[in-house]
XYZ file of C-alpha atoms in Angstrom:
461
model
C -5.114 -45.757 34.673
C -4.191 -42.864 37.096
C -7.607 -40.979 38.163
C -7.944 -37.530 36.795
C -8.933 -34.742 39.299
C -11.099 -32.001 37.487
C -11.297 -28.979 39.061
C -13.998 -25.978 38.197
C -13.766 -22.269 39.002
C -16.991 -20.498 39.755
C -18.305 -17.819 37.233
C -21.231 -16.753 38.929
C -23.265 -19.363 40.629
C -22.384 -21.771 37.222
C -18.701 -23.781 37.231
C -16.667 -22.529 33.855
C -16.543 -26.434 32.910
C -20.511 -26.455 32.804
C -20.519 -22.544 31.277
C -18.690 -24.166 28.582
C -20.941 -26.559 27.483
C -23.977 -24.345 28.052
C -22.241 -21.854 25.705
C -22.062 -19.123 28.286
C -20.464 -16.017 27.123
C -16.702 -15.159 28.352
C -16.748 -11.852 30.474
C -16.104 -8.844 28.606
C -12.198 -7.794 28.822
C -10.329 -5.317 27.656
C -8.738 -5.703 23.638
C -4.910 -5.792 23.530
C -2.980 -2.244 22.825
C -1.205 -3.864 19.925
C -1.565 -6.854 17.574
C 1.286 -8.577 18.865
C 3.864 -7.016 15.616
C 7.516 -7.680 16.546
C 8.672 -4.416 15.284
C 5.501 -2.250 16.060
C 4.579 -4.237 19.215
C 1.875 -1.141 19.730
C 0.679 -1.044 16.125
C -2.921 -1.995 15.617
C -5.186 -3.390 18.659
C -7.052 -6.415 19.544
C -10.795 -7.399 20.013
C -12.344 -5.786 17.096
C -12.112 -5.570 13.222
C -13.023 -2.415 11.563
C -14.973 -2.743 8.331
C -15.196 1.054 7.158
C -13.687 4.104 7.829
C -15.487 7.239 7.171
C -13.551 10.334 7.304
C -14.274 13.999 7.437
C -11.567 16.236 7.272
C -11.066 20.219 6.879
C -7.429 21.687 6.620
C -5.953 25.028 6.221
C -2.424 24.983 4.661
C -1.589 28.388 6.247
C -2.247 27.629 9.813
C -1.774 23.644 9.275
C -4.860 23.242 11.462
C -7.012 20.119 11.039
C -10.421 19.714 12.376
C -11.334 15.720 12.159
C -14.518 13.453 12.436
C -14.170 9.487 11.934
C -16.814 7.235 12.144
C -15.343 3.171 12.473
C -18.016 0.895 11.708
C -16.511 -2.361 13.216
C -17.102 -6.014 14.841
C -16.146 -7.192 17.992
C -14.111 -10.273 17.898
C -14.392 -10.916 21.629
C -16.453 -9.875 24.235
C -14.952 -6.116 25.220
C -15.186 -3.667 28.311
C -12.925 -1.313 26.554
C -10.966 -1.169 23.246
C -7.982 0.866 22.108
C -7.503 2.695 18.747
C -4.033 4.451 17.756
C -3.976 8.040 17.613
C -1.042 10.859 17.679
C -1.070 14.043 18.905
C -3.991 16.056 17.968
C -6.728 17.140 20.926
C -10.339 14.756 20.867
C -13.289 17.280 21.110
C -16.122 14.184 21.136
C -16.175 10.484 21.495
C -19.473 8.160 21.231
C -19.558 4.489 20.906
C -22.927 3.973 19.402
C -25.676 6.916 20.399
C -23.667 7.128 23.898
C -20.634 9.148 24.911
C -18.046 7.318 25.634
C -15.068 7.746 28.209
C -11.483 7.454 27.164
C -7.499 8.168 27.940
C -4.537 8.807 26.555
C -1.166 7.440 26.783
C 0.981 8.086 23.838
C -0.240 6.315 20.850
C -3.086 4.901 22.648
C -6.406 5.908 22.811
C -8.490 3.634 25.493
C -12.198 3.997 24.716
C -14.466 2.575 27.227
C -18.283 2.423 26.322
C -21.230 2.930 28.351
C -22.184 -0.779 27.461
C -19.797 -3.974 26.891
C -19.534 -4.914 23.618
C -20.394 -8.667 22.978
C -17.986 -10.970 20.832
C -19.827 -10.714 17.369
C -21.716 -7.168 17.700
C -21.234 -4.789 14.994
C -20.428 -0.953 16.612
C -19.351 2.220 15.503
C -16.992 4.638 17.161
C -17.025 8.277 16.401
C -14.419 10.213 17.154
C -14.011 14.374 16.662
C -10.470 15.778 16.921
C -8.488 18.661 15.783
C -5.139 20.327 15.978
C -1.877 20.529 14.071
C -0.964 17.072 12.602
C 2.616 16.351 12.595
C 4.697 13.411 11.456
C 6.291 10.560 13.320
C 9.850 9.989 12.972
C 10.568 6.245 12.201
C 13.194 3.870 13.564
C 15.401 4.609 10.510
C 14.893 8.251 10.762
C 12.513 8.864 8.013
C 9.504 11.009 8.510
C 5.980 9.429 8.117
C 2.515 10.400 8.506
C 1.070 14.079 7.921
C 4.120 15.900 6.518
C 3.369 19.665 6.076
C 4.353 21.202 2.608
C 4.549 24.654 1.483
C 1.427 24.395 -0.529
C -0.230 21.467 1.465
C 0.540 18.374 3.076
C 2.332 15.056 1.620
C 0.558 12.199 3.661
C 1.990 8.650 3.517
C 1.648 6.295 6.219
C 4.171 3.735 6.190
C 4.801 2.077 8.667
C 3.317 3.966 11.103
C 1.961 7.514 9.931
C -1.956 6.709 9.398
C -2.363 7.350 13.477
C -1.232 11.142 12.657
C -4.202 12.325 10.990
C -6.998 9.579 11.811
C -7.918 7.301 15.092
C -7.128 3.813 13.185
C -6.449 0.226 13.846
C -2.897 1.160 12.676
C -1.692 -2.415 11.152
C -1.864 -4.150 7.981
C -3.672 -7.287 9.618
C -6.846 -4.954 10.065
C -8.295 -3.637 6.239
C -11.243 -1.888 5.613
C -13.270 0.121 2.844
C -13.138 3.951 3.399
C -14.802 7.175 2.200
C -12.979 10.502 2.662
C -14.885 14.083 2.537
C -11.719 16.544 2.215
C -12.381 20.368 2.459
C -9.538 22.476 1.564
C -9.348 26.557 0.097
C -10.208 27.143 -3.172
C -7.207 26.419 -5.469
C -6.223 23.521 -3.541
C -6.747 19.871 -4.251
C -7.244 17.175 -2.201
C -6.266 13.803 -3.340
C -7.321 10.400 -1.645
C -7.601 6.896 -2.528
C -10.157 5.024 -5.093
C -12.790 6.576 -7.123
C -13.500 10.801 -7.047
C -17.448 10.558 -6.105
C -17.583 14.648 -6.348
C -16.403 17.923 -5.861
C -17.926 21.382 -4.929
C -17.091 24.739 -3.764
C -18.616 27.264 -1.803
C -17.627 30.105 0.624
C -14.159 30.058 -0.996
C -13.522 26.187 -0.023
C -13.625 23.189 -1.986
C -15.100 19.713 -0.811
C -13.555 16.631 -2.579
C -15.263 13.140 -2.020
C -13.221 10.002 -2.429
C -14.434 6.443 -1.768
C -12.013 3.370 -1.383
C -14.140 0.348 -1.786
C -11.736 -2.327 -1.793
C -10.124 -3.344 1.671
C -7.032 -1.152 2.406
C -4.672 -1.101 5.434
C -4.544 2.242 6.980
C -0.981 3.128 6.174
C -1.804 3.054 2.337
C -4.497 5.825 2.906
C -3.657 9.057 1.638
C -5.221 12.796 2.070
C -2.470 14.446 0.295
C -3.300 18.280 -0.357
C -1.399 20.863 -2.661
C -1.654 22.920 -6.031
C -2.030 20.122 -8.624
C -2.588 20.049 -12.038
C -5.509 17.121 -12.180
C -5.639 14.789 -15.624
C -8.134 12.004 -15.711
C -9.017 9.213 -18.067
C -10.177 5.665 -17.998
C -8.122 2.586 -19.604
C -9.473 0.258 -21.953
C -9.759 -2.271 -18.932
C -12.122 0.398 -17.356
C -9.816 1.368 -14.850
C -10.254 4.913 -13.514
C -6.898 7.140 -13.935
C -6.385 10.258 -11.822
C -3.310 11.916 -12.075
C -2.280 15.125 -9.779
C 0.963 16.773 -10.293
C 2.501 19.418 -9.055
C 2.982 22.188 -11.685
C 6.393 22.742 -10.503
C 7.434 18.878 -11.592
C 5.340 18.542 -14.460
C 7.758 18.999 -16.931
C 9.646 16.070 -15.795
C 6.822 13.829 -14.380
C 4.405 13.943 -17.310
C 5.931 11.751 -19.533
C 6.811 9.455 -17.069
C 3.071 9.435 -15.538
C 1.389 9.274 -18.826
C 3.111 5.642 -19.056
C 1.185 4.440 -16.166
C -1.526 2.806 -18.454
C 0.967 1.050 -20.120
C 2.431 0.175 -17.412
C -0.687 -1.045 -15.574
C -1.425 -3.146 -18.543
C 2.058 -5.003 -18.888
C 2.281 -5.674 -15.105
C -1.630 -7.281 -15.473
C -0.247 -10.116 -18.105
C 2.574 -10.674 -15.648
C 0.645 -10.588 -12.081
C -2.884 -11.169 -13.050
C -5.603 -8.358 -12.841
C -5.148 -4.991 -11.863
C -6.978 -5.529 -8.219
C -9.006 -2.190 -7.888
C -11.251 0.005 -9.865
C -8.843 3.021 -9.633
C -5.468 3.842 -10.479
C -3.368 7.293 -10.816
C -0.177 9.174 -9.406
C 0.209 11.779 -6.742
C 3.211 14.188 -7.601
C 4.129 16.479 -5.172
C 7.275 18.705 -4.354
C 8.267 17.584 -0.759
C 11.947 17.955 -0.611
C 12.142 16.862 3.167
C 10.385 13.420 2.473
C 12.834 11.204 0.436
C 10.512 8.673 -0.809
C 7.766 7.565 -2.578
C 4.871 5.391 -1.420
C 2.686 2.965 -2.731
C -0.678 4.378 -1.182
C -3.564 2.150 -2.583
C -4.687 3.069 -6.295
C -2.779 6.020 -6.164
C 0.755 6.192 -5.085
C 2.357 9.550 -3.838
C 5.551 10.866 -4.940
C 7.809 13.417 -3.254
C 8.871 14.576 -6.652
C 9.080 13.889 -10.095
C 9.716 10.256 -10.369
C 11.683 7.986 -12.850
C 9.931 5.292 -14.644
C 11.511 2.722 -12.791
C 9.689 3.902 -9.526
C 6.340 4.222 -11.582
C 6.880 0.634 -12.083
C 8.154 -0.083 -8.688
C 4.789 1.563 -7.292
C 2.709 0.493 -9.563
C 3.821 -3.147 -8.854
C 2.885 -2.964 -4.996
C -0.786 -2.554 -6.231
C -0.865 -6.285 -6.407
C 2.314 -7.044 -3.511
C 1.583 -5.031 -0.821
C -1.611 -3.715 -1.321
C -3.808 -6.155 -2.611
C -2.171 -8.514 -1.109
C -0.775 -7.205 2.614
C 1.685 -8.238 5.224
C 0.541 -9.712 8.299
C 4.025 -8.976 10.083
C 6.373 -6.280 9.137
C 9.089 -8.982 9.509
C 7.799 -10.062 6.033
C 8.006 -6.797 4.205
C 10.365 -8.591 1.665
C 7.255 -9.956 0.101
C 6.386 -6.411 -0.822
C 9.753 -4.647 -1.419
C 11.271 -7.750 -3.002
C 8.611 -8.525 -5.416
C 8.227 -4.714 -6.483
C 11.780 -4.642 -6.999
C 11.879 -7.862 -9.149
C 9.145 -6.089 -11.350
C 11.598 -3.324 -12.179
C 14.215 -5.651 -13.429
C 11.345 -7.612 -15.424
C 10.234 -4.387 -16.969
C 14.068 -3.547 -17.794
C 14.724 -6.761 -19.270
C 11.491 -6.870 -21.317
C 11.897 -3.135 -22.595
C 15.575 -2.928 -23.765
C 17.229 -2.892 -20.467
C 19.867 -5.282 -18.516
C 18.526 -8.788 -18.540
C 17.254 -9.869 -14.851
C 20.175 -12.284 -14.860
C 22.743 -9.354 -15.726
C 21.366 -7.377 -12.685
C 21.262 -10.470 -10.535
C 25.117 -10.764 -11.448
C 26.069 -7.223 -10.812
C 24.832 -7.649 -7.160
C 26.194 -10.930 -6.396
C 29.741 -9.471 -7.215
C 29.398 -6.836 -4.295
C 32.126 -8.073 -1.721
C 30.478 -9.721 1.360
C 31.140 -6.460 3.263
C 28.815 -4.712 1.196
C 25.189 -3.743 2.907
C 23.758 -6.131 0.402
C 24.536 -9.030 2.927
C 24.019 -7.229 6.210
C 21.172 -9.007 6.789
C 18.621 -11.782 5.721
C 15.579 -10.306 3.782
C 12.999 -12.101 5.657
C 14.584 -11.335 8.751
C 15.391 -7.692 9.191
C 15.677 -7.543 12.735
C 14.067 -4.491 13.578
C 11.616 -1.475 12.481
C 14.960 0.244 11.600
C 15.628 -2.126 8.721
C 12.664 -2.503 7.351
C 13.510 -0.421 4.194
C 17.004 -1.650 3.905
C 18.820 -2.517 0.883
C 18.611 -6.640 1.626
C 14.649 -6.213 1.850
C 14.590 -4.792 -1.552
C 17.175 -5.834 -3.725
C 18.217 -9.251 -1.969
C 14.384 -9.918 -1.746
C 14.572 -9.528 -5.657
C 17.501 -11.936 -5.891
C 15.760 -14.304 -3.969
C 12.619 -13.990 -6.519
C 15.304 -14.337 -9.327
C 16.429 -17.961 -7.982
C 13.115 -19.199 -7.690
C 12.593 -18.198 -11.178
C 15.866 -19.908 -12.516
C 15.008 -23.033 -10.171
C 11.363 -23.700 -11.316
C 11.249 -22.196 -15.325
C 9.704 -18.966 -16.107
C 6.223 -20.681 -17.013
C 5.968 -22.083 -13.507
C 7.668 -19.044 -11.953
C 5.107 -16.555 -13.476
C 2.141 -19.016 -12.739
C 3.364 -18.911 -9.269
C 3.131 -15.098 -8.942
C -0.347 -15.259 -10.305
C -1.588 -17.731 -8.129
C -0.276 -15.289 -5.094
C -2.117 -12.711 -6.220
C -5.431 -14.778 -6.981
C -5.550 -16.517 -3.652
C -4.613 -13.740 -1.474
C -6.355 -11.021 -2.999
C -7.934 -8.123 -1.082
C -6.611 -10.524 2.130
C -3.059 -11.194 3.540
C 0.171 -13.536 3.157
C 3.002 -14.715 4.778
C 6.464 -15.664 3.635
C 5.454 -19.771 4.875
C 2.246 -19.356 2.465
C 4.624 -18.265 -0.230
C 7.105 -20.778 0.140
C 4.288 -23.912 -0.088
C 2.388 -22.206 -2.624
C 6.156 -22.035 -4.976
C 6.486 -26.034 -3.861
C 3.177 -26.668 -4.723
C 2.773 -25.111 -8.328
C 6.536 -26.319 -8.833
C 6.297 -29.597 -7.684
C 9.886 -29.136 -5.954
C 11.080 -28.965 -2.573
C 12.445 -25.196 -2.373
C 13.432 -25.303 1.477
C 16.952 -24.899 0.928
C 16.563 -22.251 -1.696
C 14.449 -20.067 0.587
C 16.586 -20.606 3.446
C 19.712 -19.301 1.646
C 18.079 -16.479 -0.024
C 15.593 -14.963 2.334
C 16.672 -16.110 5.688
C 20.536 -16.835 5.224
C 22.988 -14.824 7.232
C 26.065 -13.084 4.752
C 26.747 -13.661 1.374
C 25.645 -17.022 -0.218
C 28.727 -18.896 -0.735
C 27.756 -19.516 -4.434
C 25.281 -17.202 -7.060
C-alpha cells in the first residue's frame, strides 16, 4: 500500500485539517454575484437567503418619480464579508446592515454591500436600502419590456424574468423565495395593487396608502405594485379565498365577463391540480399597449389588456405551476408554460371545445420547418427563447403524450402529487420525470427524451 503524504495549510496557528476537526469556522468571503443560471448568469446572488421583504414605496405617476425603502430580512448560508443584491438604475440614498451604515459599490445590476462586521454562517441579518429615481424597464433578450413599465395613469409592474430589480433591491432569481409586505402611497384617485391580501388603506393630504401582505413564499419576479385608475371589486369564494379584482374602466366592458369567471376557474383547477395554494386571488387588468403580454404575478395575475377566457385559465394555472412550485433554472421554464398551456387544452376539452387530442393532432400536423420544432422545450438554448412557441405548445404536447402513456387517472395523480410535494418550493424536470415514473410504474425515459429534449419534429405522433 503506497504511503499517503497529507499536507496541511496553516490557518493562523491551526492547520486546516485540524481546524475542520475542531469545527473552526471558515474565513468570511464574498457571496457570488449570481446563482449560476445558464441563461441569466448575474441573476440572484449567493451566500444568503432572503426570508422577507418589507417594501415601502411612494410613486407619482405625473413625474414618474419613485421613492423606496426596502428592508430585507435574510440568513447567511456562508460566512460573508460582502454580499450582492440586484438593483438596476435608481439612486441609493442610504444603506445599512443591521443598525450600522454599510459601504456599497455598484456595477451594472450588481449592488455590492460590505457590512461593517462580517456575517457568520447561519446568522440572521437585515439590510435596509433607501433609494429614489425614475424606474425604467429592462429589455429582455427577446426584445420585450420587463419590470416597472410606465402607463398613462400609473405603472404596469411585471418582472419576468429580470424586472424585479428595476424597482427594489432583490435576490432576483426564482431559487430564492420570500414573504412580502408592501406599503404603497399614490395620489388620491389611483389604486396600488400588489400581491396577497389587502391589509388596509388610508387617505390623507391628497394621497392614499395601500398595505398588502403576501405571506406564502414568492419569487421576486412574481411581485407586483401595479398602479392606475382601477375599478375594484372584492369577494370571497366558498373555500375562503379572498378575491380582489382591479380593472381599468376602459377595459371593463370586455374584461368583466371574463374576470367574473375566476372563482369557477379556480374551483375547476383545484379539482385537477389540488387545493389552491394561496389565501388570495384576483386579477389586475390594465391598459398597457406597449407591453404585449400578461404575467402570472402571484395571487393576482396582471393583464396588459382585457384577457380572453383561455388567458385567464392559463395565468390562473400558473398559481400552481410556476408560482407555488417554482423553477430552479430558467432552462426548465416548460414546467411553467407547458403546464399552463395544457390547462387551457383541458379546460377547452371539458367545456365544449376541442379535445386535447384534437389540439395535439393539429399541432403535430405542422411541417418540420415550423417554429414549433425550432428547439426542445426542455432546452431552449438561451434567454431569448424561454417564451418561444416550443416551450408553450410543445411543452403541452409532451404532457399530452404523458397522459396518453399512463392514462387519465395516473396522469392527474401525477399532477396533484407534483403540486403537493413541491408546494411553496421548487422543482426540476428530472424530479418531474422521477415522480411520473414512480406514480405510473413505467419507464418514461424515451417519452421525455423525445418530446422534452429531442431536436426537431418527432418522427411519430
